mmCIF file of C-alpha atoms in Angstrom:
data_model
loop_
_atom_site.group_PDB
_atom_site.id
_atom_site.type_symbol
_atom_site.label_atom_id
_atom_site.label_comp_id
_atom_site.label_asym_id
_atom_site.label_seq_id
_atom_site.Cartn_x
_atom_site.Cartn_y
_atom_site.Cartn_z
ATOM 1 C CA UNK S 1 0.000 0.000 0.000
ATOM 2 C CA UNK S 2 2.871 2.354 -0.685
ATOM 3 C CA UNK S 3 0.688 4.745 -2.636
ATOM 4 C CA UNK S 4 -0.830 5.943 0.639
ATOM 5 C CA UNK S 5 2.492 7.299 1.916
ATOM 6 C CA UNK S 6 1.568 10.849 0.970
ATOM 7 C CA UNK S 7 2.290 14.127 2.791
ATOM 8 C CA UNK S 8 -0.768 15.729 4.383
ATOM 9 C CA UNK S 9 -1.640 19.423 4.338
ATOM 10 C CA UNK S 10 -2.837 20.770 7.665
ATOM 11 C CA UNK S 11 -5.516 23.457 8.038
ATOM 12 C CA UNK S 12 -2.659 25.944 8.590
ATOM 13 C CA UNK S 13 -0.973 25.063 5.288
ATOM 14 C CA UNK S 14 1.905 23.158 6.914
ATOM 15 C CA UNK S 15 3.357 20.059 5.293
ATOM 16 C CA UNK S 16 2.991 17.090 7.668
ATOM 17 C CA UNK S 17 4.285 13.587 7.084
ATOM 18 C CA UNK S 18 2.472 10.547 8.539
ATOM 19 C CA UNK S 19 3.984 8.785 11.545
ATOM 20 C CA UNK S 20 3.564 5.317 12.997
ATOM 21 C CA UNK S 21 1.778 6.731 16.021
ATOM 22 C CA UNK S 22 -1.533 4.970 16.669
ATOM 23 C CA UNK S 23 -4.834 6.794 16.494
ATOM 24 C CA UNK S 24 -5.704 8.690 19.674
ATOM 25 C CA UNK S 25 -8.630 7.247 21.591
ATOM 26 C CA UNK S 26 -10.839 10.328 21.687
ATOM 27 C CA UNK S 27 -14.389 10.906 20.464
ATOM 28 C CA UNK S 28 -15.039 12.498 17.112
ATOM 29 C CA UNK S 29 -16.249 16.108 17.020
ATOM 30 C CA UNK S 30 -19.955 16.307 17.801
ATOM 31 C CA UNK S 31 -20.945 18.948 15.266
ATOM 32 C CA UNK S 32 -23.422 17.870 12.606
ATOM 33 C CA UNK S 33 -21.609 16.627 9.476
ATOM 34 C CA UNK S 34 -22.547 17.518 5.930
ATOM 35 C CA UNK S 35 -24.307 14.187 5.277
ATOM 36 C CA UNK S 36 -28.079 14.842 5.358
ATOM 37 C CA UNK S 37 -30.105 12.004 6.878
ATOM 38 C CA UNK S 38 -33.165 10.721 4.973
ATOM 39 C CA UNK S 39 -35.675 8.229 6.384
ATOM 40 C CA UNK S 40 -37.007 5.450 4.175
ATOM 41 C CA UNK S 41 -39.101 3.896 6.963
ATOM 42 C CA UNK S 42 -39.228 4.123 10.762
ATOM 43 C CA UNK S 43 -42.643 2.559 11.313
ATOM 44 C CA UNK S 44 -41.634 -0.672 13.114
ATOM 45 C CA UNK S 45 -38.858 -1.842 15.453
ATOM 46 C CA UNK S 46 -35.553 -3.636 15.004
ATOM 47 C CA UNK S 47 -34.711 -2.937 11.344
ATOM 48 C CA UNK S 48 -32.040 -5.536 10.649
ATOM 49 C CA UNK S 49 -30.132 -5.533 7.383
ATOM 50 C CA UNK S 50 -30.522 -4.305 3.817
ATOM 51 C CA UNK S 51 -30.340 -6.141 0.491
ATOM 52 C CA UNK S 52 -30.873 -4.549 -2.939
ATOM 53 C CA UNK S 53 -32.443 -5.677 -6.220
ATOM 54 C CA UNK S 54 -34.710 -4.212 -8.900
ATOM 55 C CA UNK S 55 -38.010 -5.802 -7.877
ATOM 56 C CA UNK S 56 -40.414 -3.836 -10.073
ATOM 57 C CA UNK S 57 -38.140 -3.704 -13.136
ATOM 58 C CA UNK S 58 -37.944 0.095 -13.385
ATOM 59 C CA UNK S 59 -34.137 0.217 -13.540
ATOM 60 C CA UNK S 60 -33.716 1.324 -9.910
ATOM 61 C CA UNK S 61 -32.629 -0.741 -6.929
ATOM 62 C CA UNK S 62 -35.323 -1.572 -4.383
ATOM 63 C CA UNK S 63 -34.753 -2.745 -0.806
ATOM 64 C CA UNK S 64 -35.751 -5.663 1.388
ATOM 65 C CA UNK S 65 -35.434 -5.420 5.182
ATOM 66 C CA UNK S 66 -36.556 -7.615 8.050
ATOM 67 C CA UNK S 67 -37.776 -5.938 11.233
ATOM 68 C CA UNK S 68 -36.647 -8.307 13.993
ATOM 69 C CA UNK S 69 -38.693 -7.032 16.917
ATOM 70 C CA UNK S 70 -41.566 -5.982 14.659
ATOM 71 C CA UNK S 71 -41.725 -9.520 13.254
ATOM 72 C CA UNK S 72 -42.272 -8.458 9.633
ATOM 73 C CA UNK S 73 -40.345 -8.314 6.368
ATOM 74 C CA UNK S 74 -40.895 -5.415 3.956
ATOM 75 C CA UNK S 75 -39.942 -4.538 0.397
ATOM 76 C CA UNK S 76 -39.350 -0.845 -0.378
ATOM 77 C CA UNK S 77 -39.739 0.505 -3.891
ATOM 78 C CA UNK S 78 -37.385 3.235 -5.051
ATOM 79 C CA UNK S 79 -39.672 6.215 -5.730
ATOM 80 C CA UNK S 80 -37.449 7.925 -8.307
ATOM 81 C CA UNK S 81 -34.864 10.683 -7.898
ATOM 82 C CA UNK S 82 -37.366 13.493 -7.259
ATOM 83 C CA UNK S 83 -38.954 11.671 -4.300
ATOM 84 C CA UNK S 84 -35.991 9.678 -3.010
ATOM 85 C CA UNK S 85 -35.524 11.901 0.050
ATOM 86 C CA UNK S 86 -39.044 11.091 1.289
ATOM 87 C CA UNK S 87 -40.331 7.874 2.843
ATOM 88 C CA UNK S 88 -40.498 5.118 0.250
ATOM 89 C CA UNK S 89 -43.613 3.172 -0.770
ATOM 90 C CA UNK S 90 -43.494 -0.343 0.652
ATOM 91 C CA UNK S 91 -45.291 -3.624 1.143
ATOM 92 C CA UNK S 92 -45.250 -6.096 4.041
ATOM 93 C CA UNK S 93 -44.620 -9.415 2.304
ATOM 94 C CA UNK S 94 -44.942 -11.639 5.369
ATOM 95 C CA UNK S 95 -44.985 -12.137 9.114
ATOM 96 C CA UNK S 96 -41.465 -13.183 10.098
ATOM 97 C CA UNK S 97 -40.902 -13.546 13.864
ATOM 98 C CA UNK S 98 -37.307 -12.815 14.990
ATOM 99 C CA UNK S 99 -36.175 -12.166 11.426
ATOM 100 C CA UNK S 100 -32.409 -11.651 11.144
ATOM 101 C CA UNK S 101 -31.808 -11.392 7.416
ATOM 102 C CA UNK S 102 -33.755 -11.118 4.184
ATOM 103 C CA UNK S 103 -32.558 -11.248 0.600
ATOM 104 C CA UNK S 104 -33.978 -10.921 -2.897
ATOM 105 C CA UNK S 105 -33.355 -13.655 -5.481
ATOM 106 C CA UNK S 106 -35.351 -15.276 -8.286
ATOM 107 C CA UNK S 107 -35.571 -18.852 -7.010
ATOM 108 C CA UNK S 108 -37.975 -20.377 -9.529
ATOM 109 C CA UNK S 109 -36.766 -18.672 -12.709
ATOM 110 C CA UNK S 110 -39.997 -16.807 -13.441
ATOM 111 C CA UNK S 111 -38.269 -13.420 -13.681
ATOM 112 C CA UNK S 112 -39.576 -12.113 -10.340
ATOM 113 C CA UNK S 113 -37.408 -11.538 -7.273
ATOM 114 C CA UNK S 114 -38.572 -13.761 -4.435
ATOM 115 C CA UNK S 115 -37.544 -13.110 -0.825
ATOM 116 C CA UNK S 116 -35.804 -15.478 1.583
ATOM 117 C CA UNK S 117 -36.047 -14.539 5.258
ATOM 118 C CA UNK S 118 -33.964 -16.106 8.038
ATOM 119 C CA UNK S 119 -35.339 -16.261 11.570
ATOM 120 C CA UNK S 120 -33.691 -16.956 14.912
ATOM 121 C CA UNK S 121 -35.118 -16.665 18.454
ATOM 122 C CA UNK S 122 -38.119 -18.901 19.074
ATOM 123 C CA UNK S 123 -38.820 -19.250 15.368
ATOM 124 C CA UNK S 124 -35.656 -20.862 13.930
ATOM 125 C CA UNK S 125 -37.051 -20.994 10.413
ATOM 126 C CA UNK S 126 -36.322 -19.992 6.851
ATOM 127 C CA UNK S 127 -39.332 -18.651 4.999
ATOM 128 C CA UNK S 128 -39.712 -18.324 1.251
ATOM 129 C CA UNK S 129 -41.831 -15.446 0.021
ATOM 130 C CA UNK S 130 -42.847 -16.126 -3.577
ATOM 131 C CA UNK S 131 -43.149 -12.900 -5.547
ATOM 132 C CA UNK S 132 -45.916 -12.141 -8.040
ATOM 133 C CA UNK S 133 -44.933 -11.393 -11.635
ATOM 134 C CA UNK S 134 -46.621 -7.997 -11.415
ATOM 135 C CA UNK S 135 -48.434 -5.808 -8.874
ATOM 136 C CA UNK S 136 -45.510 -6.303 -6.475
ATOM 137 C CA UNK S 137 -46.845 -3.645 -4.063
ATOM 138 C CA UNK S 138 -49.974 -5.698 -3.280
ATOM 139 C CA UNK S 139 -49.360 -7.763 -0.134
ATOM 140 C CA UNK S 140 -51.976 -10.406 -0.939
ATOM 141 C CA UNK S 141 -50.112 -11.386 -4.110
ATOM 142 C CA UNK S 142 -47.040 -12.533 -2.155
ATOM 143 C CA UNK S 143 -47.157 -16.167 -1.011
ATOM 144 C CA UNK S 144 -45.221 -17.273 2.071
ATOM 145 C CA UNK S 145 -44.040 -20.811 2.948
ATOM 146 C CA UNK S 146 -41.800 -22.322 5.614
ATOM 147 C CA UNK S 147 -38.846 -24.310 4.247
ATOM 148 C CA UNK S 148 -39.431 -27.764 5.859
ATOM 149 C CA UNK S 149 -35.835 -28.990 5.977
ATOM 150 C CA UNK S 150 -34.692 -25.824 7.781
ATOM 151 C CA UNK S 151 -37.503 -25.720 10.339
ATOM 152 C CA UNK S 152 -36.077 -25.865 13.871
ATOM 153 C CA UNK S 153 -32.585 -26.893 12.689
ATOM 154 C CA UNK S 154 -30.806 -23.848 14.153
ATOM 155 C CA UNK S 155 -31.123 -20.114 14.746
ATOM 156 C CA UNK S 156 -30.801 -18.951 11.140
ATOM 157 C CA UNK S 157 -28.826 -15.712 10.750
ATOM 158 C CA UNK S 158 -27.729 -15.141 7.179
ATOM 159 C CA UNK S 159 -28.098 -16.441 3.631
ATOM 160 C CA UNK S 160 -26.474 -15.782 0.276
ATOM 161 C CA UNK S 161 -27.374 -17.111 -3.193
ATOM 162 C CA UNK S 162 -24.702 -18.766 -5.313
ATOM 163 C CA UNK S 163 -24.262 -21.253 -8.167
ATOM 164 C CA UNK S 164 -22.138 -24.196 -7.103
ATOM 165 C CA UNK S 165 -23.537 -26.539 -9.762
ATOM 166 C CA UNK S 166 -23.418 -24.484 -12.945
ATOM 167 C CA UNK S 167 -24.977 -21.349 -14.374
ATOM 168 C CA UNK S 168 -28.410 -22.888 -14.846
ATOM 169 C CA UNK S 169 -29.163 -23.489 -11.177
ATOM 170 C CA UNK S 170 -29.414 -21.457 -7.987
ATOM 171 C CA UNK S 171 -28.046 -22.762 -4.697
ATOM 172 C CA UNK S 172 -28.430 -21.062 -1.331
ATOM 173 C CA UNK S 173 -25.696 -20.675 1.275
ATOM 174 C CA UNK S 174 -26.984 -20.227 4.813
ATOM 175 C CA UNK S 175 -25.715 -20.307 8.379
ATOM 176 C CA UNK S 176 -26.807 -19.602 11.929
ATOM 177 C CA UNK S 177 -25.637 -19.272 15.508
ATOM 178 C CA UNK S 178 -25.681 -21.357 18.653
ATOM 179 C CA UNK S 179 -24.423 -24.805 19.735
ATOM 180 C CA UNK S 180 -25.871 -26.632 16.722
ATOM 181 C CA UNK S 181 -25.072 -24.036 14.083
ATOM 182 C CA UNK S 182 -23.496 -24.823 10.722
ATOM 183 C CA UNK S 183 -22.595 -23.133 7.487
ATOM 184 C CA UNK S 184 -23.986 -25.091 4.577
ATOM 185 C CA UNK S 185 -25.887 -24.907 1.347
ATOM 186 C CA UNK S 186 -29.308 -25.831 0.081
ATOM 187 C CA UNK S 187 -29.443 -27.749 -3.173
ATOM 188 C CA UNK S 188 -32.528 -26.282 -4.858
ATOM 189 C CA UNK S 189 -34.277 -28.605 -7.340
ATOM 190 C CA UNK S 190 -35.386 -27.587 -10.816
ATOM 191 C CA UNK S 191 -38.911 -27.300 -9.430
ATOM 192 C CA UNK S 192 -37.883 -24.790 -6.778
ATOM 193 C CA UNK S 193 -41.436 -24.335 -5.485
ATOM 194 C CA UNK S 194 -41.513 -27.944 -4.306
ATOM 195 C CA UNK S 195 -39.874 -27.154 -0.977
ATOM 196 C CA UNK S 196 -40.001 -30.802 0.119
ATOM 197 C CA UNK S 197 -37.282 -31.558 -2.450
ATOM 198 C CA UNK S 198 -34.738 -29.039 -1.170
ATOM 199 C CA UNK S 199 -31.695 -30.756 0.400
ATOM 200 C CA UNK S 200 -29.265 -29.413 3.009
ATOM 201 C CA UNK S 201 -25.489 -29.960 2.972
ATOM 202 C CA UNK S 202 -23.547 -28.698 6.039
ATOM 203 C CA UNK S 203 -19.919 -27.855 5.234
ATOM 204 C CA UNK S 204 -18.545 -26.321 8.457
ATOM 205 C CA UNK S 205 -19.642 -25.797 12.071
ATOM 206 C CA UNK S 206 -19.953 -22.142 13.120
ATOM 207 C CA UNK S 207 -20.630 -20.263 16.352
ATOM 208 C CA UNK S 208 -22.337 -17.073 15.142
ATOM 209 C CA UNK S 209 -22.111 -16.190 11.480
ATOM 210 C CA UNK S 210 -21.780 -12.526 10.481
ATOM 211 C CA UNK S 211 -20.628 -12.355 6.844
ATOM 212 C CA UNK S 212 -20.860 -14.773 3.928
ATOM 213 C CA UNK S 213 -19.091 -13.896 0.663
ATOM 214 C CA UNK S 214 -18.522 -16.020 -2.424
ATOM 215 C CA UNK S 215 -15.188 -15.849 -4.289
ATOM 216 C CA UNK S 216 -12.745 -18.133 -6.089
ATOM 217 C CA UNK S 217 -10.034 -17.931 -3.429
ATOM 218 C CA UNK S 218 -7.524 -20.407 -4.872
ATOM 219 C CA UNK S 219 -7.848 -19.760 -8.601
ATOM 220 C CA UNK S 220 -9.196 -23.206 -9.488
ATOM 221 C CA UNK S 221 -12.322 -21.888 -11.214
ATOM 222 C CA UNK S 222 -14.971 -22.775 -8.640
ATOM 223 C CA UNK S 223 -16.697 -20.740 -5.934
ATOM 224 C CA UNK S 224 -15.292 -20.820 -2.413
ATOM 225 C CA UNK S 225 -16.902 -19.228 0.647
ATOM 226 C CA UNK S 226 -15.457 -16.524 2.958
ATOM 227 C CA UNK S 227 -17.014 -15.991 6.381
ATOM 228 C CA UNK S 228 -16.634 -14.054 9.584
ATOM 229 C CA UNK S 229 -17.662 -16.183 12.553
ATOM 230 C CA UNK S 230 -17.808 -14.241 15.829
ATOM 231 C CA UNK S 231 -18.304 -17.011 18.428
ATOM 232 C CA UNK S 232 -17.143 -20.516 19.198
ATOM 233 C CA UNK S 233 -13.889 -22.454 18.988
ATOM 234 C CA UNK S 234 -13.256 -21.553 15.328
ATOM 235 C CA UNK S 235 -14.138 -17.863 15.526
ATOM 236 C CA UNK S 236 -12.119 -15.963 12.955
ATOM 237 C CA UNK S 237 -12.224 -14.746 9.404
ATOM 238 C CA UNK S 238 -11.734 -17.853 7.295
ATOM 239 C CA UNK S 239 -12.579 -19.366 3.954
ATOM 240 C CA UNK S 240 -13.957 -22.768 3.029
ATOM 241 C CA UNK S 241 -12.394 -24.508 0.046
ATOM 242 C CA UNK S 242 -14.844 -25.877 -2.505
ATOM 243 C CA UNK S 243 -13.745 -29.476 -3.258
ATOM 244 C CA UNK S 244 -15.295 -29.307 -6.713
ATOM 245 C CA UNK S 245 -18.470 -30.819 -8.152
ATOM 246 C CA UNK S 246 -19.618 -34.245 -7.070
ATOM 247 C CA UNK S 247 -20.228 -36.049 -3.813
ATOM 248 C CA UNK S 248 -17.411 -34.320 -1.877
ATOM 249 C CA UNK S 249 -19.028 -30.920 -2.446
ATOM 250 C CA UNK S 250 -21.855 -32.074 -0.206
ATOM 251 C CA UNK S 251 -19.502 -32.992 2.652
ATOM 252 C CA UNK S 252 -17.277 -30.919 4.974
ATOM 253 C CA UNK S 253 -15.030 -28.382 3.248
ATOM 254 C CA UNK S 254 -11.460 -27.633 4.268
ATOM 255 C CA UNK S 255 -11.187 -24.421 6.320
ATOM 256 C CA UNK S 256 -8.373 -21.870 5.884
ATOM 257 C CA UNK S 257 -7.887 -19.070 8.397
ATOM 258 C CA UNK S 258 -7.340 -15.591 6.967
ATOM 259 C CA UNK S 259 -6.912 -13.833 10.321
ATOM 260 C CA UNK S 260 -8.346 -12.578 13.626
ATOM 261 C CA UNK S 261 -8.420 -16.091 15.073
ATOM 262 C CA UNK S 262 -9.976 -16.128 18.545
ATOM 263 C CA UNK S 263 -11.447 -12.624 18.161
ATOM 264 C CA UNK S 264 -15.088 -11.600 17.996
ATOM 265 C CA UNK S 265 -15.113 -10.614 14.320
ATOM 266 C CA UNK S 266 -18.043 -8.646 12.920
ATOM 267 C CA UNK S 267 -19.046 -7.780 9.342
ATOM 268 C CA UNK S 268 -16.331 -7.754 6.675
ATOM 269 C CA UNK S 269 -15.803 -6.516 3.134
ATOM 270 C CA UNK S 270 -13.545 -7.859 0.386
ATOM 271 C CA UNK S 271 -12.362 -5.409 -2.273
ATOM 272 C CA UNK S 272 -9.263 -3.924 -3.874
ATOM 273 C CA UNK S 273 -8.047 -1.233 -1.469
ATOM 274 C CA UNK S 274 -4.709 -0.329 -3.043
ATOM 275 C CA UNK S 275 -5.420 -0.645 -6.770
ATOM 276 C CA UNK S 276 -3.101 -3.593 -7.417
ATOM 277 C CA UNK S 277 -5.847 -5.822 -8.807
ATOM 278 C CA UNK S 278 -6.025 -8.051 -5.717
ATOM 279 C CA UNK S 279 -8.846 -7.851 -3.176
ATOM 280 C CA UNK S 280 -8.091 -7.300 0.503
ATOM 281 C CA UNK S 281 -10.154 -8.542 3.433
ATOM 282 C CA UNK S 282 -11.213 -5.704 5.749
ATOM 283 C CA UNK S 283 -13.064 -6.321 9.028
ATOM 284 C CA UNK S 284 -13.754 -4.928 12.481
ATOM 285 C CA UNK S 285 -13.793 -6.869 15.756
ATOM 286 C CA UNK S 286 -14.989 -6.386 19.327
ATOM 287 C CA UNK S 287 -12.198 -7.841 21.475
ATOM 288 C CA UNK S 288 -9.468 -5.320 20.708
ATOM 289 C CA UNK S 289 -11.818 -2.775 19.034
ATOM 290 C CA UNK S 290 -9.664 -2.621 15.899
ATOM 291 C CA UNK S 291 -9.914 -2.294 12.151
ATOM 292 C CA UNK S 292 -7.974 -5.112 10.480
ATOM 293 C CA UNK S 293 -6.805 -5.418 6.865
ATOM 294 C CA UNK S 294 -5.568 -8.707 5.364
ATOM 295 C CA UNK S 295 -3.546 -8.817 2.155
ATOM 296 C CA UNK S 296 -3.028 -12.025 0.197
ATOM 297 C CA UNK S 297 0.576 -13.272 0.068
ATOM 298 C CA UNK S 298 0.135 -16.260 -2.249
ATOM 299 C CA UNK S 299 -2.117 -17.341 -5.096
ATOM 300 C CA UNK S 300 -3.555 -20.211 -3.073
ATOM 301 C CA UNK S 301 -5.054 -17.897 -0.434
ATOM 302 C CA UNK S 302 -3.202 -19.594 2.430
ATOM 303 C CA UNK S 303 -0.836 -16.799 3.545
ATOM 304 C CA UNK S 304 -2.123 -13.354 4.549
ATOM 305 C CA UNK S 305 -0.420 -10.240 5.882
ATOM 306 C CA UNK S 306 -2.275 -8.453 8.684
ATOM 307 C CA UNK S 307 -2.334 -4.713 9.350
ATOM 308 C CA UNK S 308 -4.103 -3.344 12.428
ATOM 309 C CA UNK S 309 -5.563 0.140 12.928
ATOM 310 C CA UNK S 310 -7.016 1.766 16.026
ATOM 311 C CA UNK S 311 -10.446 3.379 15.897
ATOM 312 C CA UNK S 312 -11.855 6.477 17.614
ATOM 313 C CA UNK S 313 -13.439 6.030 21.040
ATOM 314 C CA UNK S 314 -16.912 6.543 19.584
ATOM 315 C CA UNK S 315 -16.421 3.279 17.653
ATOM 316 C CA UNK S 316 -15.759 1.025 20.635
ATOM 317 C CA UNK S 317 -18.333 -1.481 19.400
ATOM 318 C CA UNK S 318 -17.647 -1.428 15.635
ATOM 319 C CA UNK S 319 -20.229 -3.372 13.628
ATOM 320 C CA UNK S 320 -19.269 -3.223 9.961
ATOM 321 C CA UNK S 321 -16.858 -1.832 7.408
ATOM 322 C CA UNK S 322 -17.585 -1.244 3.710
ATOM 323 C CA UNK S 323 -15.298 -0.191 0.868
ATOM 324 C CA UNK S 324 -16.014 2.332 -1.906
ATOM 325 C CA UNK S 325 -14.808 5.568 -3.472
ATOM 326 C CA UNK S 326 -16.841 8.197 -1.620
ATOM 327 C CA UNK S 327 -15.089 11.393 -2.738
ATOM 328 C CA UNK S 328 -14.503 10.588 -6.401
ATOM 329 C CA UNK S 329 -10.689 10.598 -6.316
ATOM 330 C CA UNK S 330 -10.357 7.053 -7.658
ATOM 331 C CA UNK S 331 -9.084 5.665 -4.345
ATOM 332 C CA UNK S 332 -11.101 3.284 -2.176
ATOM 333 C CA UNK S 333 -12.385 4.745 1.104
ATOM 334 C CA UNK S 334 -13.794 3.011 4.192
ATOM 335 C CA UNK S 335 -17.152 3.469 5.940
ATOM 336 C CA UNK S 336 -17.403 2.065 9.468
ATOM 337 C CA UNK S 337 -20.541 1.612 11.561
ATOM 338 C CA UNK S 338 -20.913 0.997 15.284
ATOM 339 C CA UNK S 339 -23.294 0.022 18.054
ATOM 340 C CA UNK S 340 -23.025 3.013 20.390
ATOM 341 C CA UNK S 341 -24.282 0.932 23.369
ATOM 342 C CA UNK S 342 -26.585 3.600 24.760
ATOM 343 C CA UNK S 343 -24.129 6.470 24.309
ATOM 344 C CA UNK S 344 -25.046 9.435 22.148
ATOM 345 C CA UNK S 345 -22.015 9.638 19.862
ATOM 346 C CA UNK S 346 -21.158 9.517 16.168
ATOM 347 C CA UNK S 347 -21.568 5.853 15.276
ATOM 348 C CA UNK S 348 -21.084 6.136 11.527
ATOM 349 C CA UNK S 349 -17.788 7.446 10.127
ATOM 350 C CA UNK S 350 -15.602 7.319 7.014
ATOM 351 C CA UNK S 351 -11.864 7.254 6.345
ATOM 352 C CA UNK S 352 -10.311 8.736 3.206
ATOM 353 C CA UNK S 353 -8.295 6.039 1.457
ATOM 354 C CA UNK S 354 -5.365 8.422 1.089
ATOM 355 C CA UNK S 355 -5.063 8.418 4.902
ATOM 356 C CA UNK S 356 -5.158 4.650 5.323
ATOM 357 C CA UNK S 357 -1.420 4.113 5.681
ATOM 358 C CA UNK S 358 -1.208 5.801 9.106
ATOM 359 C CA UNK S 359 -4.588 7.324 9.997
ATOM 360 C CA UNK S 360 -4.741 9.963 12.708
ATOM 361 C CA UNK S 361 -7.762 10.826 14.846
ATOM 362 C CA UNK S 362 -8.791 13.750 12.638
ATOM 363 C CA UNK S 363 -8.766 11.525 9.538
ATOM 364 C CA UNK S 364 -11.881 9.683 10.713
ATOM 365 C CA UNK S 365 -14.758 11.917 9.621
ATOM 366 C CA UNK S 366 -18.338 11.780 10.920
ATOM 367 C CA UNK S 367 -21.200 10.784 8.629
ATOM 368 C CA UNK S 368 -23.938 10.612 11.250
ATOM 369 C CA UNK S 369 -24.546 13.150 13.939
ATOM 370 C CA UNK S 370 -24.580 11.907 17.537
ATOM 371 C CA UNK S 371 -27.233 9.240 18.162
ATOM 372 C CA UNK S 372 -27.964 6.430 20.582
ATOM 373 C CA UNK S 373 -27.810 3.953 17.735
ATOM 374 C CA UNK S 374 -27.291 0.308 16.903
ATOM 375 C CA UNK S 375 -26.141 0.708 13.336
ATOM 376 C CA UNK S 376 -26.051 -2.422 11.176
ATOM 377 C CA UNK S 377 -24.136 -3.294 8.007
ATOM 378 C CA UNK S 378 -23.339 -0.422 5.643
ATOM 379 C CA UNK S 379 -24.442 -0.640 1.998
ATOM 380 C CA UNK S 380 -22.878 1.841 -0.444
ATOM 381 C CA UNK S 381 -25.115 2.749 -3.379
ATOM 382 C CA UNK S 382 -25.987 5.832 -5.448
ATOM 383 C CA UNK S 383 -29.590 6.296 -4.322
ATOM 384 C CA UNK S 384 -30.213 9.788 -5.683
ATOM 385 C CA UNK S 385 -28.611 9.257 -9.100
ATOM 386 C CA UNK S 386 -26.029 12.030 -8.795
ATOM 387 C CA UNK S 387 -23.054 9.793 -9.520
ATOM 388 C CA UNK S 388 -21.609 9.304 -6.025
ATOM 389 C CA UNK S 389 -22.031 6.638 -3.373
ATOM 390 C CA UNK S 390 -24.545 7.293 -0.622
ATOM 391 C CA UNK S 391 -24.597 5.387 2.688
ATOM 392 C CA UNK S 392 -27.601 3.111 3.165
ATOM 393 C CA UNK S 393 -28.058 1.438 6.544
ATOM 394 C CA UNK S 394 -30.478 0.111 9.160
ATOM 395 C CA UNK S 395 -30.528 1.313 12.740
ATOM 396 C CA UNK S 396 -32.075 -1.482 14.775
ATOM 397 C CA UNK S 397 -32.021 0.043 18.264
ATOM 398 C CA UNK S 398 -35.236 -0.683 20.131
ATOM 399 C CA UNK S 399 -34.311 -0.340 23.830
ATOM 400 C CA UNK S 400 -34.821 2.490 26.345
ATOM 401 C CA UNK S 401 -34.164 5.969 24.952
ATOM 402 C CA UNK S 402 -33.886 4.538 21.462
ATOM 403 C CA UNK S 403 -34.173 7.019 18.627
ATOM 404 C CA UNK S 404 -35.553 4.297 16.360
ATOM 405 C CA UNK S 405 -34.055 5.585 13.110
ATOM 406 C CA UNK S 406 -35.146 2.502 11.119
ATOM 407 C CA UNK S 407 -34.200 2.166 7.432
ATOM 408 C CA UNK S 408 -32.247 5.289 6.533
ATOM 409 C CA UNK S 409 -29.680 6.740 4.177
ATOM 410 C CA UNK S 410 -27.089 9.487 4.371
ATOM 411 C CA UNK S 411 -26.675 11.697 1.324
ATOM 412 C CA UNK S 412 -23.132 12.028 0.011
ATOM 413 C CA UNK S 413 -22.139 15.634 -0.728
ATOM 414 C CA UNK S 414 -18.378 15.099 -0.893
ATOM 415 C CA UNK S 415 -18.325 15.201 -4.697
ATOM 416 C CA UNK S 416 -19.222 18.709 -5.835
#
């Protein structure tokens, strides 16, 4: 990452060179930043996660979100650029007790995005919400079913579609938390709506899954799986090696540790930070309250170099990190979210990629103003069509003195 070793210009015009000094543990300034907050929906409680897809085929990305404490899953329809700063039209597609994650994917090949919702708590189910081919905003046209093979198997936390068995089929990765939790995949039959024919193939035990990403990690042409697992004996950021098509693909996969072994790792991202054509793993964790970057050292994905960065005091319970060029300079920046744990501080910040080599306290800039907030995973997307990346996120706080922000986005004004 040598391209980040750049001199910095202070507000007094002095030339300052970065040092190896760690970031000071002080709170960010409390003044309101120049990132206007817009509410998509704050009508229920426990908004938990955001996934995007064009549901109504108008060329704009729509949203699905599960409301954990509210026990519902909703689809939000992008209203167009002129109305994007207002609350979005939506539809409740099903009752989903203790929903932890929801995603949009066309399971049955009819051209409509169905919804898969994962439930934990007392539910421990995966529900399939079959989408209509038109009139998507009409709740009665959505059909909901419980996936039999998943019912009661574990507390389901997260799912991700993939294609392990060729381009003509959809498979579904999923994982949970708790003593009986596994990462595995559902083999979906050609007749996807016959849920009795879905089969489950566990590939690795987990303690509490946070992230699931699909990449070819060893260059052999098939899809491997990267995870962050925050609890249990194998907690770490690691990847599972796809053994290739056939019977062995339905058995346990070999696990390779990337880093942060023994730490409570949270959400991760995997993208090219330094412009060398190779993706880096970036994550945050709760034990040492650090930002960690892992750079590949071999083509097989076995050796990784770790770099560790301190975070401001307001980020003492960091939740997620996402990568994208926020200010239009062609260099990847970082957005970091946090659970403020009842404190009213800035829980959503960004770091200019040019400051990544040795970031100082002042380099972490506020996106949110001070809130008592339990921010979730950051999604970077141009919501208002002005050419830059906005910050889309859920705030799932529901306890005493909660501000209940719900499904929200922060408007990027860095690019003039």
